[in-house]
GROMACS .gro file of C-alpha atoms in nm:
model
  276
    1UNK     CA    1   1.709  -1.192   1.463
    2UNK     CA    2   1.762  -0.814   1.481
    3UNK     CA    3   1.393  -0.743   1.419
    4UNK     CA    4   1.502  -0.507   1.107
    5UNK     CA    5   1.762  -0.547   0.837
    6UNK     CA    6   1.881  -0.394   0.489
    7UNK     CA    7   1.882  -0.573   0.174
    8UNK     CA    8   2.112  -0.456  -0.102
    9UNK     CA    9   1.937  -0.471  -0.432
   10UNK     CA   10   2.056  -0.558  -0.780
   11UNK     CA   11   2.087  -0.213  -0.885
   12UNK     CA   12   2.288  -0.131  -0.595
   13UNK     CA   13   2.019   0.067  -0.381
   14UNK     CA   14   1.881  -0.121  -0.068
   15UNK     CA   15   1.542  -0.189   0.095
   16UNK     CA   16   1.515  -0.151   0.474
   17UNK     CA   17   1.253  -0.398   0.632
   18UNK     CA   18   1.112  -0.518   0.954
   19UNK     CA   19   1.115  -0.921   1.004
   20UNK     CA   20   0.927  -1.023   1.327
   21UNK     CA   21   0.805  -1.365   1.469
   22UNK     CA   22   0.792  -1.701   1.325
   23UNK     CA   23   0.527  -1.905   1.125
   24UNK     CA   24   0.333  -1.834   0.811
   25UNK     CA   25   0.480  -1.508   0.653
   26UNK     CA   26   0.265  -1.203   0.623
   27UNK     CA   27   0.421  -0.940   0.397
   28UNK     CA   28   0.288  -0.579   0.402
   29UNK     CA   29   0.329  -0.328   0.138
   30UNK     CA   30   0.251   0.051   0.244
   31UNK     CA   31   0.063   0.335   0.078
   32UNK     CA   32   0.218   0.667  -0.057
   33UNK     CA   33   0.399   0.870   0.094
   34UNK     CA   34   0.446   0.630   0.405
   35UNK     CA   35   0.672   0.373   0.541
   36UNK     CA   36   0.654   0.011   0.684
   37UNK     CA   37   0.519   0.182   1.003
   38UNK     CA   38   0.183   0.243   0.874
   39UNK     CA   39   0.103  -0.134   0.925
   40UNK     CA   40   0.249  -0.158   1.303
   41UNK     CA   41  -0.115  -0.222   1.425
   42UNK     CA   42  -0.157  -0.537   1.211
   43UNK     CA   43   0.211  -0.620   1.239
   44UNK     CA   44   0.157  -0.645   1.635
   45UNK     CA   45  -0.166  -0.825   1.644
   46UNK     CA   46  -0.078  -1.077   1.369
   47UNK     CA   47   0.276  -1.118   1.494
   48UNK     CA   48   0.130  -1.215   1.872
   49UNK     CA   49  -0.115  -1.475   1.681
   50UNK     CA   50   0.194  -1.676   1.581
   51UNK     CA   51   0.274  -1.538   1.235
   52UNK     CA   52   0.595  -1.407   1.087
   53UNK     CA   53   0.551  -1.022   1.002
   54UNK     CA   54   0.744  -0.842   0.740
   55UNK     CA   55   0.742  -0.508   0.593
   56UNK     CA   56   0.976  -0.281   0.403
   57UNK     CA   57   0.996   0.055   0.333
   58UNK     CA   58   0.950   0.108  -0.041
   59UNK     CA   59   1.256   0.236  -0.240
   60UNK     CA   60   1.297   0.612  -0.191
   61UNK     CA   61   1.044   0.590   0.097
   62UNK     CA   62   1.132   0.597   0.479
   63UNK     CA   63   1.470   0.429   0.573
   64UNK     CA   64   1.533   0.256   0.229
   65UNK     CA   65   1.786   0.395  -0.034
   66UNK     CA   66   1.699   0.694  -0.206
   67UNK     CA   67   1.797   0.639  -0.573
   68UNK     CA   68   1.714   0.899  -0.832
   69UNK     CA   69   1.545   0.666  -1.082
   70UNK     CA   70   1.345   0.359  -1.065
   71UNK     CA   71   1.029   0.468  -0.886
   72UNK     CA   72   0.792   0.272  -1.105
   73UNK     CA   73   0.543   0.000  -1.027
   74UNK     CA   74   0.737  -0.250  -1.236
   75UNK     CA   75   1.067  -0.165  -1.012
   76UNK     CA   76   0.846  -0.182  -0.696
   77UNK     CA   77   0.746  -0.532  -0.790
   78UNK     CA   78   1.084  -0.648  -0.864
   79UNK     CA   79   1.221  -0.504  -0.542
   80UNK     CA   80   0.935  -0.714  -0.350
   81UNK     CA   81   1.046  -1.023  -0.551
   82UNK     CA   82   1.406  -0.970  -0.435
   83UNK     CA   83   1.306  -0.945  -0.087
   84UNK     CA   84   1.076  -1.236  -0.098
   85UNK     CA   85   1.352  -1.449  -0.248
   86UNK     CA   86   1.617  -1.300  -0.013
   87UNK     CA   87   1.402  -1.417   0.286
   88UNK     CA   88   1.284  -1.744   0.085
   89UNK     CA   89   0.937  -1.688   0.174
   90UNK     CA   90   0.687  -1.954   0.096
   91UNK     CA   91   0.310  -1.986   0.144
   92UNK     CA   92   0.304  -1.614   0.206
   93UNK     CA   93   0.005  -1.386   0.243
   94UNK     CA   94   0.062  -1.046   0.071
   95UNK     CA   95  -0.117  -0.735   0.203
   96UNK     CA   96  -0.106  -0.419   0.012
   97UNK     CA   97  -0.260  -0.090   0.111
   98UNK     CA   98  -0.326   0.178  -0.148
   99UNK     CA   99   0.000   0.209  -0.365
  100UNK     CA  100   0.103  -0.110  -0.168
  101UNK     CA  101  -0.193  -0.296  -0.335
  102UNK     CA  102  -0.077  -0.204  -0.678
  103UNK     CA  103   0.261  -0.339  -0.577
  104UNK     CA  104   0.130  -0.655  -0.479
  105UNK     CA  105  -0.071  -0.693  -0.794
  106UNK     CA  106   0.234  -0.601  -1.016
  107UNK     CA  107   0.449  -0.849  -0.802
  108UNK     CA  108   0.219  -1.144  -0.876
  109UNK     CA  109   0.157  -1.029  -1.241
  110UNK     CA  110   0.527  -1.036  -1.315
  111UNK     CA  111   0.658  -1.295  -1.081
  112UNK     CA  112   0.375  -1.536  -1.053
  113UNK     CA  113   0.201  -1.714  -0.732
  114UNK     CA  114   0.474  -1.974  -0.649
  115UNK     CA  115   0.553  -1.813  -0.307
  116UNK     CA  116   0.221  -1.665  -0.251
  117UNK     CA  117  -0.090  -1.847  -0.084
  118UNK     CA  118  -0.342  -1.544  -0.041
  119UNK     CA  119  -0.359  -1.179  -0.117
  120UNK     CA  120  -0.526  -0.876   0.038
  121UNK     CA  121  -0.583  -0.559  -0.102
  122UNK     CA  122  -0.691  -0.269   0.103
  123UNK     CA  123  -0.817   0.059  -0.030
  124UNK     CA  124  -0.588  -0.025  -0.338
  125UNK     CA  125  -0.509   0.182  -0.661
  126UNK     CA  126  -0.611  -0.133  -0.862
  127UNK     CA  127  -0.707  -0.160  -1.149
  128UNK     CA  128  -0.614   0.211  -1.229
  129UNK     CA  129  -0.710   0.552  -1.063
  130UNK     CA  130  -0.680   0.787  -1.355
  131UNK     CA  131  -0.950   0.883  -1.567
  132UNK     CA  132  -0.911   0.715  -1.920
  133UNK     CA  133  -1.103   0.625  -2.218
  134UNK     CA  134  -1.152   0.277  -2.053
  135UNK     CA  135  -1.185   0.427  -1.701
  136UNK     CA  136  -1.412   0.730  -1.772
  137UNK     CA  137  -1.523   0.738  -1.399
  138UNK     CA  138  -1.164   0.775  -1.282
  139UNK     CA  139  -0.981   1.058  -1.128
  140UNK     CA  140  -0.901   1.357  -1.343
  141UNK     CA  141  -0.533   1.436  -1.440
  142UNK     CA  142  -0.552   1.750  -1.267
  143UNK     CA  143  -0.618   1.586  -0.916
  144UNK     CA  144  -0.278   1.439  -0.942
  145UNK     CA  145  -0.114   1.752  -1.095
  146UNK     CA  146  -0.229   1.914  -0.772
  147UNK     CA  147  -0.079   1.652  -0.577
  148UNK     CA  148   0.254   1.683  -0.746
  149UNK     CA  149   0.242   2.082  -0.690
  150UNK     CA  150   0.164   2.020  -0.307
  151UNK     CA  151   0.483   1.806  -0.292
  152UNK     CA  152   0.680   2.081  -0.481
  153UNK     CA  153   0.546   2.356  -0.295
  154UNK     CA  154   0.549   2.256   0.070
  155UNK     CA  155   0.517   1.884   0.121
  156UNK     CA  156   0.496   1.883   0.502
  157UNK     CA  157   0.205   2.119   0.483
  158UNK     CA  158   0.040   1.948   0.212
  159UNK     CA  159   0.056   1.579   0.379
  160UNK     CA  160  -0.085   1.745   0.685
  161UNK     CA  161  -0.385   1.887   0.500
  162UNK     CA  162  -0.414   1.548   0.326
  163UNK     CA  163  -0.483   1.362   0.625
  164UNK     CA  164  -0.825   1.529   0.676
  165UNK     CA  165  -0.942   1.353   0.381
  166UNK     CA  166  -0.715   1.034   0.418
  167UNK     CA  167  -0.846   0.979   0.766
  168UNK     CA  168  -1.191   1.095   0.687
  169UNK     CA  169  -1.150   1.379   0.968
  170UNK     CA  170  -1.314   1.606   0.755
  171UNK     CA  171  -1.653   1.433   0.819
  172UNK     CA  172  -1.907   1.528   1.069
  173UNK     CA  173  -1.875   1.369   1.388
  174UNK     CA  174  -1.549   1.192   1.333
  175UNK     CA  175  -1.295   1.244   1.600
  176UNK     CA  176  -0.946   1.358   1.503
  177UNK     CA  177  -0.619   1.253   1.613
  178UNK     CA  178  -0.366   1.524   1.580
  179UNK     CA  179  -0.127   1.260   1.678
  180UNK     CA  180  -0.213   1.038   1.389
  181UNK     CA  181  -0.188   1.328   1.145
  182UNK     CA  182   0.157   1.442   1.259
  183UNK     CA  183   0.277   1.072   1.232
  184UNK     CA  184   0.142   1.070   0.876
  185UNK     CA  185   0.353   1.381   0.816
  186UNK     CA  186   0.664   1.255   0.982
  187UNK     CA  187   0.661   0.936   0.780
  188UNK     CA  188   0.624   1.142   0.462
  189UNK     CA  189   0.901   1.363   0.558
  190UNK     CA  190   1.132   1.055   0.572
  191UNK     CA  191   1.120   0.990   0.188
  192UNK     CA  192   1.293   1.124  -0.105
  193UNK     CA  193   1.105   1.392  -0.260
  194UNK     CA  194   1.200   1.281  -0.600
  195UNK     CA  195   1.065   0.918  -0.507
  196UNK     CA  196   0.758   1.064  -0.391
  197UNK     CA  197   0.698   1.298  -0.677
  198UNK     CA  198   0.780   1.022  -0.921
  199UNK     CA  199   0.542   0.766  -0.724
  200UNK     CA  200   0.255   0.980  -0.800
  201UNK     CA  201   0.256   0.885  -1.163
  202UNK     CA  202   0.303   0.526  -1.061
  203UNK     CA  203   0.025   0.490  -0.819
  204UNK     CA  204  -0.226   0.662  -1.070
  205UNK     CA  205  -0.151   0.598  -1.418
  206UNK     CA  206  -0.037   0.235  -1.394
  207UNK     CA  207  -0.284  -0.034  -1.559
  208UNK     CA  208  -0.319  -0.332  -1.345
  209UNK     CA  209  -0.597  -0.504  -1.495
  210UNK     CA  210  -0.408  -0.788  -1.637
  211UNK     CA  211  -0.223  -0.806  -1.307
  212UNK     CA  212  -0.542  -0.881  -1.125
  213UNK     CA  213  -0.642  -1.141  -1.380
  214UNK     CA  214  -0.324  -1.334  -1.305
  215UNK     CA  215  -0.399  -1.341  -0.892
  216UNK     CA  216  -0.534  -1.666  -0.915
  217UNK     CA  217  -0.501  -1.719  -0.534
  218UNK     CA  218  -0.801  -1.630  -0.298
  219UNK     CA  219  -0.787  -1.240  -0.263
  220UNK     CA  220  -0.949  -1.034  -0.018
  221UNK     CA  221  -1.065  -0.678  -0.133
  222UNK     CA  222  -1.115  -0.440   0.142
  223UNK     CA  223  -1.230  -0.089   0.075
  224UNK     CA  224  -1.406   0.210   0.267
  225UNK     CA  225  -1.720   0.312   0.080
  226UNK     CA  226  -1.618   0.696   0.186
  227UNK     CA  227  -1.253   0.648   0.061
  228UNK     CA  228  -1.202   1.022  -0.047
  229UNK     CA  229  -0.841   0.932  -0.182
  230UNK     CA  230  -0.894   0.596  -0.386
  231UNK     CA  231  -1.252   0.577  -0.477
  232UNK     CA  232  -1.440   0.259  -0.400
  233UNK     CA  233  -1.660   0.267  -0.716
  234UNK     CA  234  -1.354   0.283  -0.959
  235UNK     CA  235  -1.116   0.098  -0.779
  236UNK     CA  236  -1.227  -0.173  -0.508
  237UNK     CA  237  -1.541  -0.240  -0.670
  238UNK     CA  238  -1.402  -0.307  -0.999
  239UNK     CA  239  -1.083  -0.485  -0.874
  240UNK     CA  240  -1.311  -0.745  -0.723
  241UNK     CA  241  -1.471  -0.815  -1.067
  242UNK     CA  242  -1.153  -0.866  -1.237
  243UNK     CA  243  -0.990  -1.092  -0.972
  244UNK     CA  244  -1.049  -1.468  -1.035
  245UNK     CA  245  -1.096  -1.570  -0.664
  246UNK     CA  246  -1.196  -1.252  -0.503
  247UNK     CA  247  -1.393  -1.165  -0.199
  248UNK     CA  248  -1.531  -0.819  -0.125
  249UNK     CA  249  -1.575  -0.674   0.207
  250UNK     CA  250  -1.678  -0.311   0.225
  251UNK     CA  251  -1.632  -0.080   0.548
  252UNK     CA  252  -1.952   0.135   0.555
  253UNK     CA  253  -1.832   0.495   0.620
  254UNK     CA  254  -1.482   0.382   0.577
  255UNK     CA  255  -1.217   0.624   0.500
  256UNK     CA  256  -0.887   0.561   0.316
  257UNK     CA  257  -0.709   0.525   0.636
  258UNK     CA  258  -0.879   0.224   0.760
  259UNK     CA  259  -0.595   0.035   0.863
  260UNK     CA  260  -0.557   0.299   1.160
  261UNK     CA  261  -0.914   0.424   1.194
  262UNK     CA  262  -1.080   0.083   1.202
  263UNK     CA  263  -0.757  -0.118   1.289
  264UNK     CA  264  -0.936  -0.343   1.530
  265UNK     CA  265  -1.173  -0.468   1.270
  266UNK     CA  266  -0.908  -0.493   1.019
  267UNK     CA  267  -0.682  -0.699   1.225
  268UNK     CA  268  -0.980  -0.947   1.303
  269UNK     CA  269  -1.084  -0.961   0.951
  270UNK     CA  270  -0.709  -1.030   0.827
  271UNK     CA  271  -0.676  -1.298   1.093
  272UNK     CA  272  -1.006  -1.484   0.989
  273UNK     CA  273  -0.917  -1.476   0.618
  274UNK     CA  274  -0.546  -1.588   0.688
  275UNK     CA  275  -0.682  -1.872   0.889
  276UNK     CA  276  -0.924  -2.023   0.659
   0.00000   0.00000   0.00000
């Protein structure tokens, strides 16, 4: 096995993915504007514990194809379904962070649980981020318009500035890693600007309430209560009430980037949940 490969999709574009190890498959769906590399700490840890670990770069992100169209939650879910079918995955555990959590929910909502054993939503955008009539405490549209302008004006600088809140480096007493911040920018700049621009609408406006209700498999919701990107009160906390078979784990003081800042705790938590 080469360790990585490309899958040509039905629309002619392709997904780049990593596929390491053997055993029960653990499939990772990353956040915006990152790549499969965002889960490298979890993949190394779980791969060394005897699991098959798989992560793809979402279409338009990282090393995957950069088509002009198709940057919607429905298409992300369908791409994931093509990948799981191509690899003939069974009894898989799907782990999604941020936008990737929305991808996992929509994948199960559209394609069912026949290939899925469990799911984990980490700092996920579920059920919806945007402030709406049914979500009055959500994030105002002006915030997402600001993100769009940041991508258009100078996305490299915007990504670097975003990392302060993303990893909680703007909090008193938190040690900053410039290498982590620079790595975030590097991952973000690999993606298509069109894909990253369109994805803002996908991760902020997609209503995933019904998808969560269809997630009948055991689902672990992990969220930091100091997540400055995807608010715990309107996302993680609410998602746990909509899921039929949920367990909620809240990290006190945890940022949006807890897969990096709290990687050892996250790794242990994932292993314990998977092994049950």
